[in-house]
Coordinates of C-alpha atoms and ligand atoms in Angstrom, one line a residue:
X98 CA 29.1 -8.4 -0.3
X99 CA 31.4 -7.1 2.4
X100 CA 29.1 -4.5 3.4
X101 CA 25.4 -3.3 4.2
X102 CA 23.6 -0.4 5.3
X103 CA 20.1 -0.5 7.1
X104 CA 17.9 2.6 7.2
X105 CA 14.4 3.1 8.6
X106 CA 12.2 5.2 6.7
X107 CA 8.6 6.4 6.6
X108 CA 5.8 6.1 9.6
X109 CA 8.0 4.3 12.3
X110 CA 6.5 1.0 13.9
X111 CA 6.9 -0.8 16.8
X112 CA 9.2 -3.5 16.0
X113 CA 11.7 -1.7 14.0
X114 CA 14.5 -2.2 16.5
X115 CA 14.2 -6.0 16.7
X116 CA 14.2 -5.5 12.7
X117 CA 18.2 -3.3 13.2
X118 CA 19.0 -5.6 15.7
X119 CA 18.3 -8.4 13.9
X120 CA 20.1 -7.3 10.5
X121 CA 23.0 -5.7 12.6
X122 CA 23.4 -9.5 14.2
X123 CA 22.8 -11.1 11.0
X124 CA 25.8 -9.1 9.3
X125 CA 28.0 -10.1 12.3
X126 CA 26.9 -13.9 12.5
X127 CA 28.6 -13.9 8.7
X128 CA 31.4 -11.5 9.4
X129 CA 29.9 -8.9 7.0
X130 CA 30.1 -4.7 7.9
X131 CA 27.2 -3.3 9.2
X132 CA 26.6 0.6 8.9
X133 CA 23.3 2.3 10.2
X134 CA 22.0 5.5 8.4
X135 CA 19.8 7.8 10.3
X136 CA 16.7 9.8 9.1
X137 CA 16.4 6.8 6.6
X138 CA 16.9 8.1 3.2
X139 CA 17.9 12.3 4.2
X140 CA 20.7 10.4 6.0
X141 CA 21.7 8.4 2.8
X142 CA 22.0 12.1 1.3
X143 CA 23.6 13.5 4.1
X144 CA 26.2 10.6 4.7
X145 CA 24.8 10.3 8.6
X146 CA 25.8 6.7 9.1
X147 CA 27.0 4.8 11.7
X148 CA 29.3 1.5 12.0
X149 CA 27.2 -0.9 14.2
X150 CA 28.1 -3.8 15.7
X151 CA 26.4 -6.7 17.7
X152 CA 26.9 -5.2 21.0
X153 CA 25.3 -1.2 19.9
X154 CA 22.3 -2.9 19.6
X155 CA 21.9 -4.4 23.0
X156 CA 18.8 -3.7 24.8
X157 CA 16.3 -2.4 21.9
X158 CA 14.5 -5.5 20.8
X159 CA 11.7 -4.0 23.6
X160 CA 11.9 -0.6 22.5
X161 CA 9.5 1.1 20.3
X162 CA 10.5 3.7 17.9
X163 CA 14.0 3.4 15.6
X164 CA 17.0 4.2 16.6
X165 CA 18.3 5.2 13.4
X166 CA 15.0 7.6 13.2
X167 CA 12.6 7.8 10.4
X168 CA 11.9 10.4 7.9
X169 CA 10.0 11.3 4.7
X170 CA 12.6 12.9 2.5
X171 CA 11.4 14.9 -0.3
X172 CA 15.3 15.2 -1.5
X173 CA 15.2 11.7 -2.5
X174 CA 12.4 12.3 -4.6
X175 CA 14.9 14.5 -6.6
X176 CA 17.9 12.7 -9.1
X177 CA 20.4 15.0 -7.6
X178 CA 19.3 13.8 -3.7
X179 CA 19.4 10.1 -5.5
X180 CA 22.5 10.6 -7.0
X181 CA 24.3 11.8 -3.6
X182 CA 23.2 8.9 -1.6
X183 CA 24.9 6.4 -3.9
X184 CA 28.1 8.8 -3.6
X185 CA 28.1 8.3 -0.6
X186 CA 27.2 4.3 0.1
X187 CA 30.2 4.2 -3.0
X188 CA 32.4 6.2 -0.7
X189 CA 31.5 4.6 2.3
X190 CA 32.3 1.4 0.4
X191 CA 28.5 -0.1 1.2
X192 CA 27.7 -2.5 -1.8
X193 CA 24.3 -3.5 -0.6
X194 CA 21.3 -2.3 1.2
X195 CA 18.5 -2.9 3.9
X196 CA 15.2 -0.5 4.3
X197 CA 12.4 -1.0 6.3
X198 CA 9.7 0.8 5.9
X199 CA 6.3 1.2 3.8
X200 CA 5.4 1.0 0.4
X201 CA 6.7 4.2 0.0
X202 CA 10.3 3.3 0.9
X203 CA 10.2 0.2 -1.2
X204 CA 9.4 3.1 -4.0
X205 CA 12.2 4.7 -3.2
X206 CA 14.3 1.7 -2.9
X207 CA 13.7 0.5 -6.4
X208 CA 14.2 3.5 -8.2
X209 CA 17.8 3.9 -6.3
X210 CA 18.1 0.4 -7.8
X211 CA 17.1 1.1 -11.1
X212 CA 19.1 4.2 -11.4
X213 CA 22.7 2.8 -9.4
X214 CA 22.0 -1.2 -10.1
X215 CA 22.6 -1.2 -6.6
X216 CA 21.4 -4.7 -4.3
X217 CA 18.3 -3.8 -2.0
X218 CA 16.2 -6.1 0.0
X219 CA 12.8 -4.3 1.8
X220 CA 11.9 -5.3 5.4
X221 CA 7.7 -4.5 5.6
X222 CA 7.3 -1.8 9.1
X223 CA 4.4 -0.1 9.3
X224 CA 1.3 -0.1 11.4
X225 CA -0.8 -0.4 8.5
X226 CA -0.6 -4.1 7.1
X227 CA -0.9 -2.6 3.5
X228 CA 1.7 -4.5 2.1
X229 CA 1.4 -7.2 -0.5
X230 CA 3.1 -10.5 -0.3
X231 CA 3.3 -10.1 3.8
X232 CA 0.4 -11.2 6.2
X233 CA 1.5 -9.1 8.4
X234 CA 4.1 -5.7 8.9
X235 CA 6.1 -5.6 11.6
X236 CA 4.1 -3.1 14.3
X237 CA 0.8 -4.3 12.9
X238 CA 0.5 -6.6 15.9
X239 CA 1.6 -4.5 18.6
X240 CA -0.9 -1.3 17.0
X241 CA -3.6 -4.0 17.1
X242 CA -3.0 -4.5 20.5
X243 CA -2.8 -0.9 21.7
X244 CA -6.2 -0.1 19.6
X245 CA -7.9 -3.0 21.6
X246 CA -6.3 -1.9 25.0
X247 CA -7.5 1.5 24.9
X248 CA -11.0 0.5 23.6
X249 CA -11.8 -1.3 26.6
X250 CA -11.1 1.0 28.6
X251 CA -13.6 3.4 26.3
X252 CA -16.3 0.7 26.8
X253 CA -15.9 1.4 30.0
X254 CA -17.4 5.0 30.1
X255 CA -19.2 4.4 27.3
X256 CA -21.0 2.0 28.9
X257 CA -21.2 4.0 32.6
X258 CA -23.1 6.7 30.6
X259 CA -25.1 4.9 28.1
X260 CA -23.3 6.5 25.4
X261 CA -22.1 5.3 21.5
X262 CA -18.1 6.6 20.8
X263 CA -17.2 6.6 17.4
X264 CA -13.4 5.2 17.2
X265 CA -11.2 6.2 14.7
X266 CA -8.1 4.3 14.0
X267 CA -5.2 4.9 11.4
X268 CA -4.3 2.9 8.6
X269 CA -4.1 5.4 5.9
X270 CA -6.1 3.8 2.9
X271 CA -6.3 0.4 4.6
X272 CA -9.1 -1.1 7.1
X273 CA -6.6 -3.8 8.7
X274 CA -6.4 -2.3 11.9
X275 CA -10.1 -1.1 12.5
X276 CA -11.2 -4.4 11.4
X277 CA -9.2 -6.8 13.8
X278 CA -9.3 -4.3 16.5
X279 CA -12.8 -4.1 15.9
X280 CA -13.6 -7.5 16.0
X281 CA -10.8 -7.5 19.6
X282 CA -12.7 -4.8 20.8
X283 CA -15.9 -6.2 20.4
X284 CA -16.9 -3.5 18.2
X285 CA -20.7 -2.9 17.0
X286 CA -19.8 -1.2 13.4
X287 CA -16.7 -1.1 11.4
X288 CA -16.3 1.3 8.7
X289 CA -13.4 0.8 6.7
X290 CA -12.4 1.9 3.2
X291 CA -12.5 -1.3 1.7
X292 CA -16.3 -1.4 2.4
X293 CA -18.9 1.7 2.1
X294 CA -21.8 0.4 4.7
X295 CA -23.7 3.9 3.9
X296 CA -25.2 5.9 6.3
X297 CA -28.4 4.3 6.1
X298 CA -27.3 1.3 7.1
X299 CA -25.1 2.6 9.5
X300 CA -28.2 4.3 11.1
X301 CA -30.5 0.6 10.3
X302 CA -28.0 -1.1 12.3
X303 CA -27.7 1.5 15.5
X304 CA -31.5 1.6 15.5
X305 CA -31.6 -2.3 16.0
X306 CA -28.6 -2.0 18.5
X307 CA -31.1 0.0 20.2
X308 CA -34.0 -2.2 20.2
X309 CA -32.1 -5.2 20.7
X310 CA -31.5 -3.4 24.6
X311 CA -27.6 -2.5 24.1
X312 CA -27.3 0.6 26.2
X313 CA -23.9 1.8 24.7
X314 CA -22.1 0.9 21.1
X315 CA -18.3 1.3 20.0
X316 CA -18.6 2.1 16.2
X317 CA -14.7 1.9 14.6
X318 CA -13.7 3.9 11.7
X319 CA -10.7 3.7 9.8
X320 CA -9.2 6.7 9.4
X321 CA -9.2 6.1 5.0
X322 CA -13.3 5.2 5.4
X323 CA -15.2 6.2 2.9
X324 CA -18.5 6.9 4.1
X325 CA -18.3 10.4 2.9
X326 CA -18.1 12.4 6.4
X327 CA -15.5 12.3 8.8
X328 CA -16.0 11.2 12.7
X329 CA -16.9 14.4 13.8
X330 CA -19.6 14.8 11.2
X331 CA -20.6 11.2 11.6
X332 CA -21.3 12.5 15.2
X333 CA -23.7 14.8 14.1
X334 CA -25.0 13.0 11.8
X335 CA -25.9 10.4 14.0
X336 CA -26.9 12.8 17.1
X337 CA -29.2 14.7 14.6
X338 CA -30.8 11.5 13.2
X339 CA -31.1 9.5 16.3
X340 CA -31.6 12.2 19.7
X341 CA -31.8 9.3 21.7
X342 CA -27.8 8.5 21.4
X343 CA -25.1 10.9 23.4
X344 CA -22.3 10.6 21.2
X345 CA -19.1 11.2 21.8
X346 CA -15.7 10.7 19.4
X347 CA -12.3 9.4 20.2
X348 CA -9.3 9.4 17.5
X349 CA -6.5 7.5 18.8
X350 CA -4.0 9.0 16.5
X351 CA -0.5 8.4 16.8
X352 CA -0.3 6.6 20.6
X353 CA -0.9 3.4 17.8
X354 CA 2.6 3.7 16.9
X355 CA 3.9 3.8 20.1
X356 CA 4.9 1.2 22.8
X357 CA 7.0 -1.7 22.9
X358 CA 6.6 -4.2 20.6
X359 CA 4.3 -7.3 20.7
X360 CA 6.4 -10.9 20.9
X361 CA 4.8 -11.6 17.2
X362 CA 6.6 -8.2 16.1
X363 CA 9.8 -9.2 18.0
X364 CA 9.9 -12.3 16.5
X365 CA 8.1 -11.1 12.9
X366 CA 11.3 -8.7 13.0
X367 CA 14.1 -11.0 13.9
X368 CA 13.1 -13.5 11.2
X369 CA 12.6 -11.0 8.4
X370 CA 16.0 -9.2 9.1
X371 CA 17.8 -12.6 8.7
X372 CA 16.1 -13.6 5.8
X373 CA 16.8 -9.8 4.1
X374 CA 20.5 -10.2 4.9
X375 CA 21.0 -13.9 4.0
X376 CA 19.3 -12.7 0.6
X377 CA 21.6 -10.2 -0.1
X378 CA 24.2 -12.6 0.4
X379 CA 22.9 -14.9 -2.0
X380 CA 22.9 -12.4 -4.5
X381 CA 19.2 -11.5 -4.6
X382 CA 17.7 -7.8 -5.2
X383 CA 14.4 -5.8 -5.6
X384 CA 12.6 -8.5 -3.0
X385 CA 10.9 -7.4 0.1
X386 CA 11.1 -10.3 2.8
X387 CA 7.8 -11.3 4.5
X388 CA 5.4 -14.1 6.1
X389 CA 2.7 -16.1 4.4
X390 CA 1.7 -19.2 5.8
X391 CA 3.8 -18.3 8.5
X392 CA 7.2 -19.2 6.3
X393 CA 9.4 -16.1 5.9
X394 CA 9.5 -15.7 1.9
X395 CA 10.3 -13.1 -1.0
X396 CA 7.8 -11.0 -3.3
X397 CA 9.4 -8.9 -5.9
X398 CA 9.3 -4.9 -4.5
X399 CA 7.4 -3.9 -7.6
X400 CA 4.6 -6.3 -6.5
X401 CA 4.8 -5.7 -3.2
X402 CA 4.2 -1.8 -3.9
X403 CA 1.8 -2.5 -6.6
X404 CA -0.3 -5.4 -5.5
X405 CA -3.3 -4.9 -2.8
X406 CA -2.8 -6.2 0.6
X407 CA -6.8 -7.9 0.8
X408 CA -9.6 -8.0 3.3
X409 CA -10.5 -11.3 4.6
X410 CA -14.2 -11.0 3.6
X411 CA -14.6 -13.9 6.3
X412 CA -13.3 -11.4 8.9
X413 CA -15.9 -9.4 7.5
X414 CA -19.0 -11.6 8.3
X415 CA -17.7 -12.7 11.4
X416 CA -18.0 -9.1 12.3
X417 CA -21.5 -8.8 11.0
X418 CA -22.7 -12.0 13.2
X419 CA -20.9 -10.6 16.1
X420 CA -23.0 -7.2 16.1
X421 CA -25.9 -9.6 16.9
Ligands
F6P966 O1 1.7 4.7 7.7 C1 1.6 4.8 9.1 C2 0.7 6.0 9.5 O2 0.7 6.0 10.9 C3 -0.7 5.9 8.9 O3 -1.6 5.1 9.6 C4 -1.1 7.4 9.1 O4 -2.1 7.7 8.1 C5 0.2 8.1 8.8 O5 1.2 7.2 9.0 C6 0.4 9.4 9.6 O6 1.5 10.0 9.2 P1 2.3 11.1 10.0 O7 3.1 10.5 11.1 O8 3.2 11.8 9.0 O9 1.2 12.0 10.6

């Protein structure tokens, strides 16, 4: 291998510089060619690639966002767009490459492969933590963070005015964020999709809030919950159960993949991207690099797209014995 390309693809997360950086370094560390793609895969169709050396990617390992950009591209999806990109990594003389991204990159990764036999090694980014074979994404950490940050300062009014805020977070299908942040945050409920509490018991536990003399509640919802109504009809559901609760709604939305990134994700980033080069160099493909037991390993892509990314059910009880 002579040559790799690194893309960014999907929802960006903080910690995807560190992850260019780090691969960009990697390639020079072992005298390899480095070339950047923007837009993620539209730029693979579009040839919009850049050489990069150690040096372009000086001062980003703080910066949130991608410098290569992110996109969705529905041309990939297609076996002309497919066929295009591999024209032009084949042109461009590129025999191996880098994504980071989500599960749905790693889709699109190892179809290219399929199709092209052409080396790939994913890098996990995304907010979400809904990756199998990684304990955490890069971002996760840093969205945590951010969710916790601006709860507080919601307690804050929510407590000047005796009022309950219903929270929601992103995560798409996945309760990893509103669960840790909700325990950070201190949270009274969480409702995540992994676990329908039901209204009733959503309204049970308020009630004994209530009685227990808590003045004002944080409930978190994931954005994927499943409860059957979403936060603003939670709201009045709640307002028209329980008059005694002024509730108000907050949804953080995108601010959660903002910011620079956490030390964990710097350093989450910089180990992954070494591992996904020094794995191409040994010849490997179809892996995604990750952490488990806090050792930077390999899971086949298919099983890391395919397998679930659990809830620690002991998170879960903590969480119940900490609404006490
Ligand atoms: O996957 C990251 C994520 O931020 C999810 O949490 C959210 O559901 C989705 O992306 C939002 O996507 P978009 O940026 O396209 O609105």
């Amino acid at each position: 291998i002579k040559k790799i390309a690194v893309l960014t693809s999907g929802g960006d997360s903080p910690g995807m510089n560190a992850a260019i950086r780090s691969v960009v370094r990697t390639c020079a560390y072992y005298k390899i060619e480095c070339l950047g793609v923007y837009r993620g895969y539209q730029g693979l169709i579009e040839a919009d690639f850049k050489e990069m050396g150690p040096r372009g990617v000086n001062n980003i390992i703080n910066k949130g966002g991608t410098i290569l950009k992110s996109a969705r591209s529905l041309e990939f999806k297609t076996t002309e767009g497919r066929q295009k990109a591999h024209t032009n990594l084949v042109q461009s003389e590129v025999d191996a490459l880098v994504v980071i991204g989500g599960d749905g990159t790693f889709t699109g990764g190892l179809l290219f492969n399929t199709e092209f036999n052409f080396p790939i090694i994913g890098i996990p980014g995304t907010i979400d933590n809904d990756i199998f074979g990684t304990s955490h994404t890069i971002g996760y950490d840093t969205a945590l963070n951010t969710v916790v940050e601006v709860i507080d300062k919601i307690r804050d009014t929510a407590s000047s005015h005796n009022r309950l805020f219903f929270v929601e977070v992103m995560g798409r299908d996945a309760g990893h964020i509103a669960l840790n942040a909700g325990i950070g945050a201190g949270a009274e409920e969480i409702l995540i999709p992994e676990e329908n509490l039901g209204l009733d018991r959503l309204l049970e536990s308020l009630q004994k809030s209530k009685a227990s003399g808590k003045s004002s509640s944080i409930v978190v919802i994931a954005e994927g919950d499943k409860i059957g109504k979403n936060v603003f009809e939670l709201k009045d559901y709640v307002e028209a159960n329980m008059p005694e609760y002024d509730v108000r709604v907050s949804v953080l939305g995108h601010m959660q993949r903002g910011g620079a990134p956490s030390c964990f994700d710097r350093v989450l980033a910089s180990r992954l991207g070494v591992k996904a080069v020094e794995s191409l160099l040994e010849g490997k493909t179809n892996y995604m690099v990750g952490l488990q037991n806090d050792k930077v390993n390999l899971t086949p892509l298919e099983q890391a797209i395919k397998g679930k990314s659990e809830i620690d059910s002991e998170l879960l009880r903590v969480s119940d014995i900490m609404s006490t």
